[in-house]
């Protein structure tokens, strides 16, 4: 079983820090980053040492706990002001994945509702951040169990980006559905879009499935349509960074995969925890993160692809309208887009 992507260190020389698998180094190196401050956690989120919506939700929660530990004042009120500032810093690192703001808000709410001394509030926040991480793994297992019902024995499933154990604390959402189907005794193969420009599909999805002995084949993003036409893909399952009333935001390129799946009559599923829902919003109200152009113009700054002076556009996510979505798998079940709204819209 894969180690947790992010965990809290309770003892030893690094007591009260967070330990992350460094996702910028995979698949060549398996190393960790020890994060001791909120500012360092913000940087780990920005640089994608940790990435994936549920994983950055847990990172955000631990970032808030680290911020609480760094507070040098004596009053509860001062601590809350300090945490509000820390929340703004963490939230501003990546605007699209709603789990980030969900994680910081959960910790801020915990601070506000905990009576007692500064020390007691800090302890409560550490416990809450650890609970966020523990719950994530449990929630993903439930997503996997529900999602396994839409996968047939013998299916080859296309996925885009990495919505696996590495994108969460453990087990994964889209890849949790694959793991759930395999645990239910089905034979499943995965085709992984490489996912330009950051290549999470090639470097992370292929890595973690290989580690788990799950059959996976990498393709260039541009091959998906051909393989669908050839009948080599039976389902598409992806994760999500934010699910709004009329669409699903996920890694750039997901939208075109959904259009191709729809054209070929292939079911397109989204797997995500309830913490990814933002149903009070619509697609045109979501800020899509734009990242530095080097990600598109080079291969990790090592190989230059286009001439100096040519600009590049680098949106990190896109929105897929709900009419292209067959079903959404949460920890509570599998829902059509209409059923999802009926069940959760009151939550806002
Ligand atoms: O930019 P990233 O790597 O953080 O984007 C990740 C994705 O788009 C995932 O599909 C999404 O966060 C779901 S993770 C379970």
Coordinates of C-alpha atoms and ligand atoms in Angstrom, one line a residue:
X1 CA 0.0 0.0 0.0
X2 CA 1.2 3.5 -0.8
X3 CA 2.3 5.8 2.0
X4 CA 0.1 8.7 2.8
X5 CA 0.8 11.8 0.5
X6 CA 0.8 14.0 3.6
X7 CA 1.0 13.2 7.3
X8 CA 1.5 15.1 10.5
X9 CA 4.6 14.3 12.5
X10 CA 3.8 13.8 16.2
X11 CA 7.2 13.1 17.7
X12 CA 10.9 13.1 17.2
X13 CA 13.2 15.9 16.0
X14 CA 10.5 17.1 13.4
X15 CA 7.6 17.0 15.9
X16 CA 4.7 19.2 14.9
X17 CA 5.6 19.4 11.2
X18 CA 4.0 18.0 8.1
X19 CA 5.6 15.4 5.9
X20 CA 4.9 15.5 2.2
X21 CA 5.8 13.2 -0.7
X22 CA 7.6 15.6 -3.1
X23 CA 5.5 15.2 -6.2
X24 CA 7.8 17.4 -8.3
X25 CA 10.4 14.7 -8.1
X26 CA 8.4 11.6 -9.1
X27 CA 8.7 9.2 -10.9
X28 CA 12.5 9.5 -10.8
X29 CA 13.0 10.2 -7.1
X30 CA 10.9 9.3 -4.1
X31 CA 11.7 11.9 -1.6
X32 CA 9.9 13.9 1.2
X33 CA 9.6 17.5 2.2
X34 CA 9.3 18.4 5.9
X35 CA 7.2 21.5 6.2
X36 CA 7.6 23.4 9.5
X37 CA 5.9 26.8 8.8
X38 CA 2.7 28.0 7.2
X39 CA 4.7 30.1 4.7
X40 CA 6.6 26.9 3.6
X41 CA 3.3 25.1 3.2
X42 CA 2.0 27.9 1.0
X43 CA 5.1 27.5 -1.2
X44 CA 4.7 23.7 -1.3
X45 CA 1.1 24.2 -2.6
X46 CA 2.1 26.9 -5.1
X47 CA 5.1 24.9 -6.5
X48 CA 3.0 21.7 -6.6
X49 CA 5.2 19.7 -4.3
X50 CA 1.8 18.8 -3.0
X51 CA -1.1 19.0 -5.5
X52 CA -4.5 17.5 -6.2
X53 CA -7.6 19.0 -4.7
X54 CA -8.1 16.8 -1.6
X55 CA -4.4 16.7 -0.9
X56 CA -4.2 20.5 -0.9
X57 CA -7.2 20.6 1.3
X58 CA -5.3 18.5 3.9
X59 CA -2.2 20.6 3.3
X60 CA -4.2 23.8 3.9
X61 CA -5.5 22.4 7.2
X62 CA -2.0 21.5 8.3
X63 CA -0.7 24.9 7.1
X64 CA -3.3 26.5 9.5
X65 CA -2.1 24.3 12.4
X66 CA 1.5 25.3 11.6
X67 CA 0.4 28.9 11.6
X68 CA -1.2 28.4 15.0
X69 CA 2.0 26.9 16.4
X70 CA 3.9 29.9 15.1
X71 CA 1.7 32.4 16.9
X72 CA 3.7 34.3 19.5
X73 CA 0.9 36.4 21.1
X74 CA -1.0 35.6 24.3
X75 CA -4.6 36.1 23.4
X76 CA -7.2 33.9 21.7
X77 CA -8.5 37.0 19.8
X78 CA -4.9 37.7 18.5
X79 CA -4.6 34.1 17.4
X80 CA -7.8 34.3 15.4
X81 CA -6.6 37.5 13.6
X82 CA -3.3 35.7 12.9
X83 CA -5.2 32.6 11.5
X84 CA -7.4 34.8 9.3
X85 CA -4.2 36.3 7.8
X86 CA -2.7 32.8 7.3
X87 CA -5.9 31.6 5.6
X88 CA -5.7 34.5 3.1
X89 CA -2.1 33.5 2.3
X90 CA -2.8 29.8 1.9
X91 CA -6.0 30.4 -0.1
X92 CA -4.3 32.7 -2.6
X93 CA -1.8 30.0 -3.7
X94 CA -4.2 28.2 -6.1
X95 CA -7.6 29.7 -6.7
X96 CA -9.5 26.9 -8.5
X97 CA -9.5 23.9 -6.2
X98 CA -12.2 24.7 -3.6
X99 CA -10.8 22.1 -1.2
X100 CA -8.0 24.6 -0.3
X101 CA -10.5 27.2 1.0
X102 CA -12.6 24.4 2.5
X103 CA -9.6 23.2 4.5
X104 CA -8.5 26.6 5.8
X105 CA -12.1 27.5 6.7
X106 CA -12.6 24.3 8.6
X107 CA -9.6 25.1 10.8
X108 CA -10.6 28.7 11.2
X109 CA -14.1 27.7 12.3
X110 CA -12.6 25.2 14.7
X111 CA -10.4 27.9 16.3
X112 CA -13.5 30.2 16.6
X113 CA -15.6 27.5 18.2
X114 CA -12.9 26.2 20.7
X115 CA -13.0 27.7 24.1
X116 CA -9.9 27.8 26.3
X117 CA -6.3 29.1 26.3
X118 CA -4.2 29.7 23.2
X119 CA -2.4 26.5 23.9
X120 CA -5.7 24.5 24.0
X121 CA -6.8 26.1 20.7
X122 CA -3.5 25.2 19.1
X123 CA -3.9 21.6 20.3
X124 CA -7.5 21.5 18.9
X125 CA -6.3 22.7 15.6
X126 CA -3.5 20.1 15.3
X127 CA -6.2 17.4 16.1
X128 CA -8.5 18.9 13.5
X129 CA -5.9 18.9 10.8
X130 CA -5.1 15.3 11.5
X131 CA -8.8 14.5 11.4
X132 CA -9.1 16.1 7.9
X133 CA -6.3 13.8 6.7
X134 CA -7.8 10.7 8.3
X135 CA -11.3 11.4 7.0
X136 CA -10.0 11.9 3.4
X137 CA -8.7 8.3 3.2
X138 CA -12.0 7.0 4.6
X139 CA -14.1 9.2 2.2
X140 CA -12.1 8.0 -0.8
X141 CA -12.6 4.4 0.1
X142 CA -16.4 5.0 0.1
X143 CA -16.1 6.8 -3.3
X144 CA -14.2 3.7 -4.5
X145 CA -17.0 1.4 -3.3
X146 CA -19.8 3.4 -4.9
X147 CA -17.8 4.1 -8.0
X148 CA -16.9 0.4 -8.5
X149 CA -20.5 -0.2 -9.5
X150 CA -20.2 1.7 -12.7
X151 CA -17.2 -0.2 -13.9
X152 CA -17.7 -3.5 -15.7
X153 CA -15.4 -6.5 -15.5
X154 CA -12.9 -6.1 -18.4
X155 CA -13.3 -2.4 -18.8
X156 CA -10.4 -0.2 -20.0
X157 CA -10.8 3.2 -18.3
X158 CA -9.3 6.4 -19.5
X159 CA -8.3 9.0 -16.9
X160 CA -6.8 12.4 -17.2
X161 CA -4.3 14.0 -14.8
X162 CA -3.8 12.4 -11.4
X163 CA -6.8 11.9 -9.2
X164 CA -5.2 9.1 -7.3
X165 CA -3.7 8.5 -3.9
X166 CA -1.1 11.2 -4.6
X167 CA -3.8 13.8 -5.3
X168 CA -5.4 13.0 -1.9
X169 CA -4.1 11.8 1.4
X170 CA -4.6 8.3 0.2
X171 CA -6.5 5.9 -2.1
X172 CA -7.7 8.5 -4.6
X173 CA -11.0 9.6 -6.1
X174 CA -10.9 8.6 -9.8
X175 CA -8.2 6.1 -9.1
X176 CA -10.1 5.1 -6.0
X177 CA -13.0 4.0 -8.3
X178 CA -10.4 1.8 -10.2
X179 CA -9.1 0.4 -6.9
X180 CA -12.6 -0.2 -5.7
X181 CA -13.5 -2.1 -8.9
X182 CA -10.4 -4.2 -8.6
X183 CA -11.1 -4.9 -4.9
X184 CA -14.6 -6.0 -6.0
X185 CA -13.0 -8.6 -8.2
X186 CA -13.1 -6.9 -11.6
X187 CA -10.4 -6.9 -14.1
X188 CA -9.7 -3.3 -15.1
X189 CA -7.0 -1.6 -17.2
X190 CA -6.2 2.1 -17.1
X191 CA -5.1 4.4 -19.9
X192 CA -3.5 7.5 -18.6
X193 CA -3.4 10.7 -20.6
X194 CA 0.0 12.1 -20.0
X195 CA -1.6 15.5 -19.2
X196 CA 0.5 18.3 -20.6
X197 CA 2.0 20.6 -19.4
X198 CA 2.7 19.3 -15.9
X199 CA 2.4 15.6 -17.0
X200 CA 0.7 14.4 -13.8
X201 CA -0.8 11.5 -15.8
X202 CA 2.5 10.3 -17.0
X203 CA 4.6 10.9 -13.9
X204 CA 2.1 10.4 -11.1
X205 CA -0.9 8.2 -12.3
X206 CA 1.5 5.8 -14.1
X207 CA 3.8 5.8 -11.1
X208 CA 1.2 5.0 -8.4
X209 CA -0.7 2.5 -10.5
X210 CA 2.5 0.7 -11.3
X211 CA 3.4 0.7 -7.6
X212 CA 0.1 -1.0 -6.9
X213 CA 0.4 -3.5 -9.7
X214 CA -2.6 -2.1 -11.6
X215 CA -2.2 -2.3 -15.4
X216 CA -1.7 1.2 -16.8
X217 CA -0.6 2.4 -20.3
X218 CA 0.5 6.0 -20.9
X219 CA -0.8 7.9 -24.0
X220 CA -0.1 11.3 -25.4
X221 CA -3.1 13.5 -24.8
X222 CA -3.7 13.7 -28.5
X223 CA -4.3 9.9 -28.8
X224 CA -7.5 9.7 -26.7
X225 CA -9.9 10.4 -29.6
X226 CA -8.4 7.7 -31.8
X227 CA -8.5 5.1 -29.1
X228 CA -12.1 5.9 -28.4
X229 CA -12.9 5.5 -32.1
X230 CA -11.1 2.2 -32.1
X231 CA -13.3 1.0 -29.2
X232 CA -10.4 0.6 -26.8
X233 CA -11.9 2.8 -24.0
X234 CA -15.1 1.8 -22.3
X235 CA -15.3 4.5 -19.6
X236 CA -13.7 7.8 -18.6
X237 CA -13.3 8.5 -14.9
X238 CA -11.7 11.8 -13.7
X239 CA -11.4 13.8 -10.5
X240 CA -12.5 17.4 -9.9
X241 CA -11.2 20.5 -8.4
X242 CA -14.5 22.3 -8.0
X243 CA -18.0 21.1 -8.9
X244 CA -20.4 24.0 -9.5
X245 CA -24.1 23.9 -10.4
X246 CA -23.6 23.7 -14.1
X247 CA -20.2 22.1 -14.5
X248 CA -17.1 20.4 -13.3
X249 CA -13.7 22.0 -13.1
X250 CA -10.7 19.7 -13.4
X251 CA -7.3 19.6 -15.0
X252 CA -6.9 21.4 -18.3
X253 CA -7.8 19.0 -21.1
X254 CA -10.7 17.3 -19.3
X255 CA -13.2 19.3 -21.3
X256 CA -12.0 18.0 -24.6
X257 CA -11.9 14.5 -23.2
X258 CA -15.5 14.9 -22.2
X259 CA -16.5 16.1 -25.6
X260 CA -14.8 13.2 -27.3
X261 CA -16.4 10.7 -24.9
X262 CA -19.8 12.2 -25.6
X263 CA -19.2 12.0 -29.3
X264 CA -18.3 8.3 -29.1
X265 CA -21.1 7.4 -26.6
X266 CA -18.6 6.6 -23.8
X267 CA -19.8 7.2 -20.2
X268 CA -17.9 10.1 -18.5
X269 CA -17.8 9.9 -14.7
X270 CA -16.4 12.4 -12.2
X271 CA -15.3 11.2 -8.7
X272 CA -15.0 13.7 -5.9
X273 CA -15.7 14.2 -2.2
X274 CA -18.5 16.4 -1.0
X275 CA -15.9 18.9 0.0
X276 CA -15.3 19.6 -3.7
X277 CA -18.9 20.8 -4.2
X278 CA -19.5 24.5 -4.6
X279 CA -23.1 24.3 -5.9
X280 CA -24.1 27.9 -5.1
X281 CA -21.8 29.0 -7.9
X282 CA -21.9 28.6 -11.7
X283 CA -19.1 28.1 -14.1
X284 CA -18.7 31.7 -15.1
X285 CA -18.1 32.6 -11.4
X286 CA -15.0 30.5 -11.0
X287 CA -11.5 31.8 -11.3
X288 CA -9.3 29.5 -13.4
X289 CA -5.7 29.5 -12.3
X290 CA -3.2 30.7 -14.9
X291 CA 0.3 29.5 -14.2
X292 CA 3.7 30.7 -15.5
X293 CA 4.2 30.2 -19.2
X294 CA 7.4 28.2 -18.8
X295 CA 5.2 25.2 -18.0
X296 CA 3.9 25.3 -21.6
X297 CA 7.0 26.6 -23.4
X298 CA 9.4 24.1 -22.0
X299 CA 9.5 20.6 -20.6
X300 CA 10.2 21.4 -17.0
X301 CA 12.6 24.2 -18.0
X302 CA 14.9 21.5 -19.4
X303 CA 13.9 21.4 -23.1
X304 CA 12.7 24.6 -24.8
X305 CA 9.8 24.0 -27.2
X306 CA 9.0 27.3 -28.8
X307 CA 11.2 30.3 -29.7
X308 CA 12.0 33.0 -27.2
X309 CA 9.5 35.8 -27.4
X310 CA 6.5 33.7 -28.4
X311 CA 3.9 34.0 -25.6
X312 CA 2.0 31.0 -24.2
X313 CA -1.4 30.7 -22.6
X314 CA -1.4 28.4 -19.5
X315 CA -4.7 27.9 -17.9
X316 CA -4.3 25.0 -15.4
X317 CA -8.0 23.9 -15.4
X318 CA -11.1 23.9 -17.5
X319 CA -14.8 23.5 -16.9
X320 CA -16.9 20.7 -18.4
X321 CA -20.6 21.5 -18.7
X322 CA -22.9 19.1 -16.8
X323 CA -24.6 17.9 -20.0
X324 CA -21.3 16.0 -20.8
X325 CA -21.2 14.3 -17.4
X326 CA -22.9 10.9 -17.1
X327 CA -22.5 10.6 -13.3
X328 CA -20.7 12.0 -10.3
X329 CA -19.5 9.7 -7.6
X330 CA -19.2 11.1 -4.1
X331 CA -18.8 9.3 -0.7
X332 CA -22.6 9.1 -0.6
X333 CA -23.3 7.3 -3.9
X334 CA -23.4 7.8 -7.7
X335 CA -25.6 10.7 -9.0
X336 CA -26.6 12.1 -12.3
X337 CA -25.9 15.9 -12.4
X338 CA -29.6 16.5 -11.7
X339 CA -29.7 14.2 -8.7
X340 CA -26.5 15.8 -7.4
X341 CA -28.1 19.2 -7.3
X342 CA -31.3 17.8 -5.7
X343 CA -29.3 16.1 -3.0
X344 CA -26.7 18.7 -2.2
X345 CA -27.7 22.1 -3.4
X346 CA -29.1 23.2 -0.1
X347 CA -25.5 22.8 1.3
X348 CA -24.5 25.7 -1.0
Ligands
LIG1 O1 -2.8 21.0 -10.9 P1 -3.1 19.8 -10.1 O2 -2.2 18.7 -10.3 O3 -3.3 20.1 -8.6 O4 -4.5 19.3 -10.6 C1 -5.1 18.1 -10.1 C2 -6.4 17.8 -10.8 O5 -6.9 18.4 -11.7 C3 -7.1 16.6 -10.2 O6 -7.8 15.9 -11.2 C4 -8.1 17.1 -9.2 O7 -7.4 17.9 -8.3 C5 -8.8 15.9 -8.5 S1 -7.7 15.1 -7.4 C6 -8.5 13.9 -6.6

